[in-house]
Amino acid sequence: MIESLVATRPAEPFAELKSRVAEAIEAARDEILDLSHRIHANPEPAFEEHQAATWVAEMVARHGYAVEHPAGSLATAVRGRLTGGLGSDGPRIAVLAEYDALPGLGHGCGHNTMASSGVGAAIGLAAVRDAWAGEVVFLGTPAEERGSGKAIMIEDGLFEGVDAALLFHPCDRNHVEIAPLASEDVSVVFNGLQSHASAEPWSGRNALDAMIALFVSVGLWRQQLPPHCRVHGIIQEGGTAANIIPDRTRAWFMLRSADQAYYEVMKARFRRLCEAAAEAADVEVAIEFSGGASTMNHNRTLAGRWVANGEAYGVADEGMDPNSGSTDMANVSWVVPAIHPELAMTDVPTPGHSIEFRDAAARPRADQTVLLAATLVAQTAIDLLSDPDLVKAAWQEFRGAHGVAAP
Ligand SMILES: [Zn+2]
Ligand SMILES: [Zn+2]
């Protein structure tokens, strides 16, 4: 497939220019794949992607981008800007790159392939800079797995003036559209009172009892939840010794729903479950929600171009991904026209957030997908940079089909 990337004639329009993009990405192939492997071998969790952000920033700078690192308020966010050789008067297209890993698992979501393909797309677009007007904005976007880094980058103004936002996510299938769930992280802390667990347990107030009551309540609640909802969590602190009544326990939950309005119902109910568990164990509770991700505002104008560009390389789109997680790219989709396409980097079935998916993300098949994704992101950007009417159509869809306020 790698050879065929340069041998294949890209989709019209602008097939000649798209060919040059594919050639430039192929020429930088070693550099792009080396980045993918380095990030894979050095996994860093959300907000701590210092090494990955530095590597990404250095690489886009080397290819002519004016780089800010950090960009905005996040230490591990990166912005690189490049003006077209035909002038700055044209569309402003953002190419996004995620690079955070999962605690205890590493790159089980394959974000090393997103970082390297995003940089690869930026390289491809820089190589044909003479042929377009406008601006390419490369954005290194931290903290997708926890904390919704892109929501913070939106607050920081990093999407202001952007006409479209593009990225790719690895999968075991090809889906131009996904249906991410509205989601938040919830930190739950129960505070009680320590005492000797044998000599005088009656003097303590047991924070672990409250935590167990909460997990039991959540388990029972699931049967009453609509199928589009998810609630799941882990215990991060469960006490310190068996002979001490635990005075502090801490859990990390996530609540999710495909229905933004119903999500608020869930949130209120979850809060009551926490309060009831605290009441039952005679302890105090502190509940903190953070990192909100929304449902997605699909842009079919952009999706159509992605699918057409992919078909030229034999990518058969499988429509909407039936499996739903959450992503902060959905937040971006309410600010500017955006897509979140997935490309297969391994065989079906390889579930995300697994050791199998992590290991697949550094194999030759994933490397091929990195180069393909870089090519398709860059070619879709070429469609937009070369045709301001397409940008207009994407915005018309954005405004028209979704005349309601963002959630
Ligand atoms: Zn991911
Ligand atoms: Zn993930």
Coordinates of C-alpha atoms and ligand atoms in Angstrom, one line a residue:
M1 CA 0.0 0.0 0.0
I2 CA 2.9 2.4 0.7
E3 CA 4.2 2.1 -2.8
S4 CA 0.7 2.5 -4.2
L5 CA 0.2 5.8 -2.3
V6 CA 2.5 7.5 -4.9
A7 CA 1.5 5.3 -7.8
T8 CA -2.2 5.8 -7.3
R9 CA -3.9 8.7 -9.1
P10 CA -5.7 10.7 -6.4
A11 CA -9.4 11.8 -6.6
E12 CA -10.4 14.8 -8.6
P13 CA -10.5 17.7 -8.3
F14 CA -6.8 18.9 -8.0
A15 CA -5.5 15.4 -8.6
E16 CA -2.1 16.7 -9.8
L17 CA -1.6 18.8 -6.7
K18 CA -2.8 15.9 -4.5
S19 CA -0.2 13.7 -6.2
R20 CA 2.5 16.1 -5.2
V21 CA 1.3 16.0 -1.7
A22 CA 1.4 12.2 -1.6
E23 CA 5.0 12.3 -3.0
A24 CA 6.1 14.7 -0.4
I25 CA 4.7 12.6 2.4
E26 CA 6.4 9.5 0.9
A27 CA 9.6 11.4 0.7
A28 CA 9.3 12.2 4.4
R29 CA 8.2 8.7 5.3
D30 CA 11.2 7.8 7.5
E31 CA 10.9 11.0 9.5
I32 CA 7.1 10.6 10.0
L33 CA 7.3 6.9 11.0
D34 CA 10.2 7.5 13.3
L35 CA 8.0 10.1 15.1
S36 CA 5.2 7.5 15.4
H37 CA 7.5 4.9 16.9
R38 CA 9.2 7.3 19.3
I39 CA 5.9 8.5 20.7
H40 CA 4.6 4.9 20.9
A41 CA 7.7 3.9 22.9
N42 CA 7.4 6.9 25.3
P43 CA 3.7 7.0 26.3
E44 CA 2.7 10.1 28.3
P45 CA -0.8 10.6 29.8
A46 CA -3.1 13.6 29.4
F47 CA -1.6 17.0 30.1
E48 CA 1.9 15.4 30.5
E49 CA 2.8 14.9 26.9
H50 CA 5.9 17.0 27.2
Q51 CA 8.2 14.9 25.1
A52 CA 5.6 14.2 22.3
A53 CA 4.7 17.9 22.1
T54 CA 8.3 18.9 21.9
W55 CA 9.1 16.4 19.1
V56 CA 6.0 17.4 17.2
A57 CA 6.8 21.1 17.5
E58 CA 10.4 20.6 16.4
M59 CA 9.3 18.7 13.4
V60 CA 6.7 21.1 12.0
A61 CA 9.1 24.0 12.7
R62 CA 11.7 22.1 10.6
H63 CA 9.2 22.1 7.7
G64 CA 8.7 25.8 7.7
Y65 CA 5.8 26.4 10.2
A66 CA 6.0 29.3 12.7
V67 CA 5.6 27.4 15.9
E68 CA 4.2 28.4 19.4
H69 CA 4.9 25.8 22.1
P70 CA 3.2 26.1 24.5
A71 CA 0.1 27.4 22.6
G72 CA -2.5 29.0 24.8
S73 CA -2.8 27.9 28.5
L74 CA -1.8 24.2 28.0
A75 CA 1.9 23.5 28.4
T76 CA 1.7 20.6 25.9
A77 CA -0.4 22.3 23.2
V78 CA 1.4 23.3 20.0
R79 CA 0.4 25.7 17.2
G80 CA 2.2 25.9 13.9
R81 CA 1.2 28.3 11.2
L82 CA 2.1 28.4 7.5
T83 CA 0.9 30.9 5.0
G84 CA 0.4 29.8 1.4
G85 CA 2.8 30.8 -1.4
L86 CA -0.1 32.5 -3.2
G87 CA -0.8 34.7 -0.3
S88 CA -2.7 34.7 3.0
D89 CA -6.0 35.6 1.5
G90 CA -7.7 32.2 1.5
P91 CA -9.2 29.5 3.8
R92 CA -7.6 28.7 7.1
I93 CA -7.5 25.0 7.6
A94 CA -6.6 23.3 10.9
V95 CA -4.8 20.0 10.9
L96 CA -5.0 18.4 14.4
A97 CA -2.7 15.9 16.1
E98 CA -3.4 14.1 19.4
Y99 CA -0.6 12.4 21.3
D100 CA -1.8 11.5 24.8
A101 CA -1.6 7.9 26.1
L102 CA -3.6 5.9 28.6
P103 CA -2.3 5.4 32.2
G104 CA -1.0 1.9 32.7
L105 CA -1.6 0.9 29.1
G106 CA 0.4 3.2 26.9
H107 CA -0.8 4.0 23.4
G108 CA -3.8 1.7 23.6
C109 CA -5.8 4.3 21.6
G110 CA -3.0 4.6 19.0
H111 CA -2.6 8.4 19.3
N112 CA 1.0 8.0 18.2
T113 CA -0.4 7.4 14.7
M114 CA -2.5 10.6 15.0
A115 CA 0.5 12.7 16.0
S116 CA 2.6 11.4 13.2
S117 CA -0.1 11.5 10.5
G118 CA -1.0 15.1 11.5
V119 CA 2.6 16.1 11.2
G120 CA 2.8 14.2 8.0
A121 CA -0.1 16.1 6.6
A122 CA 1.5 19.4 7.6
I123 CA 4.7 18.3 5.8
G124 CA 2.7 17.4 2.7
L125 CA 0.9 20.8 2.7
A126 CA 4.2 22.7 3.3
A127 CA 5.8 20.9 0.3
V128 CA 3.1 22.3 -2.1
R129 CA 2.9 25.7 -0.4
D130 CA 3.6 27.4 -3.8
A131 CA 0.2 26.2 -5.1
W132 CA -2.3 27.4 -2.5
A133 CA -3.4 30.6 -0.7
G134 CA -4.6 30.9 2.9
E135 CA -3.2 29.3 6.0
V136 CA -2.6 25.9 7.4
V137 CA -2.8 25.8 11.2
F138 CA -1.2 22.7 12.7
L139 CA -2.6 22.1 16.2
G140 CA -1.0 19.7 18.6
T141 CA -3.9 18.9 20.9
P142 CA -3.2 17.4 24.3
A143 CA -5.4 15.5 26.7
E144 CA -8.1 13.8 24.6
E145 CA -8.3 10.7 26.9
R146 CA -9.1 12.8 30.0
G147 CA -9.8 16.5 30.4
S148 CA -11.0 17.5 26.9
G149 CA -7.9 19.5 26.0
K150 CA -9.5 20.8 22.8
A151 CA -12.3 22.4 24.9
I152 CA -9.5 24.3 26.7
M153 CA -7.9 25.2 23.4
I154 CA -11.3 26.6 22.2
E155 CA -11.4 28.7 25.3
D156 CA -7.9 29.9 24.6
G157 CA -9.0 31.1 21.2
L158 CA -6.9 28.7 19.2
F159 CA -9.8 27.9 16.8
E160 CA -10.8 31.5 16.1
G161 CA -10.8 32.2 12.4
V162 CA -10.4 28.6 11.5
D163 CA -12.5 27.4 8.6
A164 CA -12.3 23.7 9.0
A165 CA -10.7 21.2 11.4
L166 CA -9.3 17.8 10.2
L167 CA -7.8 14.8 11.8
F168 CA -7.8 11.0 11.7
H169 CA -8.2 8.3 14.4
P170 CA -7.0 4.7 14.1
C171 CA -9.5 1.9 14.3
D172 CA -9.9 -1.7 13.1
R173 CA -12.5 -0.4 10.5
N174 CA -13.0 2.6 8.1
H175 CA -15.7 5.0 9.3
V176 CA -15.9 8.6 8.2
E177 CA -18.5 9.3 10.9
I178 CA -18.6 8.4 14.5
A179 CA -21.3 9.1 17.1
P180 CA -19.4 10.2 20.2
L181 CA -21.3 10.4 23.5
A182 CA -21.6 13.5 25.7
S183 CA -19.2 12.7 28.6
E184 CA -17.6 14.0 31.7
D185 CA -15.0 12.7 34.2
V186 CA -16.2 12.6 37.8
S187 CA -14.0 12.6 40.8
V188 CA -15.7 11.2 43.9
V189 CA -14.0 11.5 47.3
F190 CA -15.5 10.2 50.5
N191 CA -14.1 11.5 53.8
G192 CA -14.8 9.6 57.1
L193 CA -12.8 9.0 60.2
Q194 CA -10.0 6.5 61.0
S195 CA -10.0 4.1 63.9
H196 CA -8.6 0.7 64.9
A197 CA -10.5 -1.8 62.8
S198 CA -10.6 -4.4 65.7
A199 CA -10.1 -2.5 69.0
E200 CA -12.8 0.2 68.4
P201 CA -14.3 0.1 64.9
W202 CA -17.4 1.9 66.2
S203 CA -15.3 5.0 66.7
G204 CA -14.6 5.3 62.9
R205 CA -16.7 6.4 60.0
N206 CA -16.0 4.1 57.0
A207 CA -15.3 5.9 53.7
L208 CA -14.9 2.5 51.9
D209 CA -18.4 1.5 52.9
A210 CA -19.7 4.6 51.1
M211 CA -17.6 3.7 48.0
I212 CA -19.0 0.1 48.0
A213 CA -22.5 1.5 48.4
L214 CA -21.9 3.8 45.4
F215 CA -20.7 1.0 43.1
V216 CA -23.7 -1.2 44.1
S217 CA -26.1 1.7 43.4
V218 CA -24.4 2.4 40.0
G219 CA -24.7 -1.3 39.1
L220 CA -28.4 -1.3 39.9
W221 CA -28.9 2.0 38.2
R222 CA -27.6 0.6 34.9
Q223 CA -30.6 -1.5 34.4
Q224 CA -32.8 1.6 34.4
L225 CA -30.6 3.5 32.0
P226 CA -31.5 3.9 28.3
P227 CA -29.1 1.9 26.0
H228 CA -27.3 5.0 24.8
C229 CA -26.0 5.7 28.3
R230 CA -22.8 4.6 30.0
V231 CA -21.5 4.8 33.5
H232 CA -18.2 3.3 34.5
G233 CA -15.5 3.9 37.1
I234 CA -12.5 2.7 39.1
I235 CA -11.5 3.0 42.7
Q236 CA -8.2 5.0 43.0
E237 CA -8.0 5.0 46.7
G238 CA -9.6 2.3 48.8
G239 CA -7.9 2.8 52.2
T240 CA -4.4 2.2 53.4
A241 CA -4.5 -0.9 55.7
A242 CA -6.9 -3.7 56.6
N243 CA -6.6 -2.8 60.3
I244 CA -7.6 0.8 59.8
I245 CA -11.1 1.9 59.2
P246 CA -10.6 3.9 55.9
D247 CA -11.1 7.6 56.4
R248 CA -10.7 8.5 52.7
T249 CA -11.6 6.8 49.4
R250 CA -11.5 8.2 45.9
A251 CA -13.0 7.0 42.6
W252 CA -12.8 8.2 39.0
F253 CA -16.1 7.7 37.1
M254 CA -17.2 8.6 33.6
L255 CA -20.8 9.4 32.7
R256 CA -21.8 9.3 29.0
S257 CA -24.9 9.6 26.9
A258 CA -25.7 10.0 23.2
D259 CA -28.4 12.5 24.2
Q260 CA -27.0 15.8 25.4
A261 CA -30.2 16.6 27.3
Y262 CA -30.5 13.2 29.0
Y263 CA -26.9 13.5 30.0
E264 CA -27.9 16.3 32.4
V265 CA -30.5 14.0 33.9
M266 CA -27.8 11.3 34.4
K267 CA -25.5 13.8 36.0
A268 CA -28.1 14.9 38.6
R269 CA -29.0 11.3 39.4
F270 CA -25.4 10.3 39.8
R271 CA -24.9 13.2 42.2
R272 CA -27.8 11.9 44.3
L273 CA -26.3 8.3 44.3
C274 CA -23.1 9.8 45.7
E275 CA -24.9 11.7 48.4
A276 CA -27.0 8.8 49.4
A277 CA -23.9 6.5 49.7
A278 CA -22.3 9.2 51.9
E279 CA -25.4 9.4 54.0
A280 CA -25.6 5.7 54.5
A281 CA -22.0 5.5 55.8
D282 CA -22.2 8.7 57.7
V283 CA -19.3 10.3 55.8
E284 CA -18.8 13.4 53.7
V285 CA -18.6 13.4 49.9
A286 CA -16.9 15.8 47.4
I287 CA -18.0 15.4 43.8
E288 CA -16.1 17.1 41.0
F289 CA -17.1 17.0 37.3
S290 CA -14.5 18.0 34.6
G291 CA -13.4 17.5 31.0
G292 CA -16.8 17.8 29.3
A293 CA -17.0 16.4 25.8
S294 CA -20.2 16.9 23.7
T295 CA -22.0 15.0 21.0
M296 CA -20.8 15.6 17.4
N297 CA -22.0 18.1 14.9
H298 CA -21.4 16.1 11.7
N299 CA -20.2 17.9 8.6
R300 CA -21.1 15.9 5.6
T301 CA -19.6 18.3 3.1
L302 CA -16.2 17.6 4.6
A303 CA -17.0 13.9 5.1
G304 CA -17.8 13.6 1.4
R305 CA -14.4 14.9 0.4
W306 CA -12.7 12.6 2.8
V307 CA -14.6 9.6 1.4
A308 CA -13.8 10.5 -2.2
N309 CA -10.1 11.0 -1.5
G310 CA -10.1 7.7 0.4
E311 CA -11.8 5.7 -2.4
A312 CA -9.0 6.6 -4.8
Y313 CA -6.7 4.5 -2.4
G314 CA -9.2 1.7 -2.1
V315 CA -10.6 2.8 1.3
A316 CA -14.3 1.6 1.4
D317 CA -16.2 3.7 4.0
E318 CA -18.4 1.7 6.3
G319 CA -20.6 4.6 7.3
M320 CA -21.3 5.4 10.9
D321 CA -19.2 3.6 13.5
P322 CA -21.7 1.7 15.7
N323 CA -19.3 1.7 18.7
S324 CA -19.3 4.9 20.6
G325 CA -16.8 6.4 22.9
S326 CA -16.4 10.2 23.4
T327 CA -14.0 12.7 22.0
D328 CA -13.2 16.4 22.5
M329 CA -13.2 16.7 18.7
A330 CA -16.9 16.8 19.1
N331 CA -16.5 20.1 21.0
V332 CA -14.5 21.4 18.1
S333 CA -17.3 20.3 15.7
W334 CA -19.7 22.9 17.3
V335 CA -17.1 25.7 16.7
V336 CA -16.0 25.0 13.1
P337 CA -16.9 22.4 10.5
A338 CA -15.0 19.3 11.5
I339 CA -14.7 15.6 10.8
H340 CA -13.4 12.7 12.9
P341 CA -12.7 9.9 10.3
E342 CA -11.3 6.5 11.3
L343 CA -9.1 4.3 9.2
A344 CA -8.3 0.6 9.9
M345 CA -4.8 0.0 11.1
T346 CA -5.4 -3.6 12.2
D347 CA -7.7 -6.5 11.7
V348 CA -11.3 -6.8 13.0
P349 CA -11.9 -7.4 15.9
T350 CA -9.2 -5.4 17.8
P351 CA -11.0 -3.4 20.5
G352 CA -9.6 0.0 21.3
H353 CA -8.0 0.7 24.7
S354 CA -6.5 -2.8 24.7
I355 CA -3.0 -4.3 24.7
E356 CA -3.7 -5.7 21.2
F357 CA -4.6 -2.3 19.9
R358 CA -1.6 -0.7 21.5
D359 CA 0.8 -3.3 20.0
A360 CA -0.9 -2.9 16.6
A361 CA -0.2 0.8 16.6
A362 CA 3.5 0.4 16.0
R363 CA 3.4 -2.4 13.4
P364 CA 4.0 -2.1 9.7
R365 CA 0.3 -2.1 8.9
A366 CA -0.2 0.9 11.2
D367 CA 2.8 2.6 9.6
Q368 CA 1.0 2.3 6.2
T369 CA -2.1 3.7 7.8
V370 CA -0.1 6.7 9.2
L371 CA 1.1 7.6 5.7
L372 CA -2.4 7.0 4.2
A373 CA -4.0 9.2 6.9
A374 CA -1.4 11.9 6.4
T375 CA -2.1 11.8 2.7
L376 CA -5.9 11.9 3.0
V377 CA -5.9 14.7 5.6
A378 CA -3.6 16.8 3.4
Q379 CA -5.6 16.1 0.3
T380 CA -8.9 17.0 2.0
A381 CA -7.1 20.2 3.1
I382 CA -6.1 20.8 -0.5
D383 CA -9.8 20.4 -1.6
L384 CA -10.6 23.2 0.9
L385 CA -7.6 25.5 0.3
S386 CA -8.1 25.3 -3.5
D387 CA -11.9 25.8 -3.5
P388 CA -13.2 28.5 -1.2
D389 CA -16.7 27.6 -2.4
L390 CA -16.3 24.2 -0.7
V391 CA -15.4 26.0 2.5
K392 CA -18.6 28.1 2.1
A393 CA -20.7 25.0 1.6
A394 CA -19.2 23.4 4.8
W395 CA -20.2 26.6 6.7
Q396 CA -23.6 26.7 5.1
E397 CA -24.2 23.1 6.3
F398 CA -22.8 23.9 9.7
R399 CA -25.1 26.9 10.2
G400 CA -28.1 25.6 8.4
A401 CA -28.5 22.0 9.6
H402 CA -27.7 23.1 13.2
G403 CA -29.4 26.4 13.7
V404 CA -29.5 25.6 17.4
A405 CA -26.9 26.8 19.9
A406 CA -24.0 24.5 20.7
P407 CA -24.5 22.3 23.8
Ligands
ZN1 ZN -8.3 8.0 20.8
ZN2 ZN -9.1 6.6 23.5

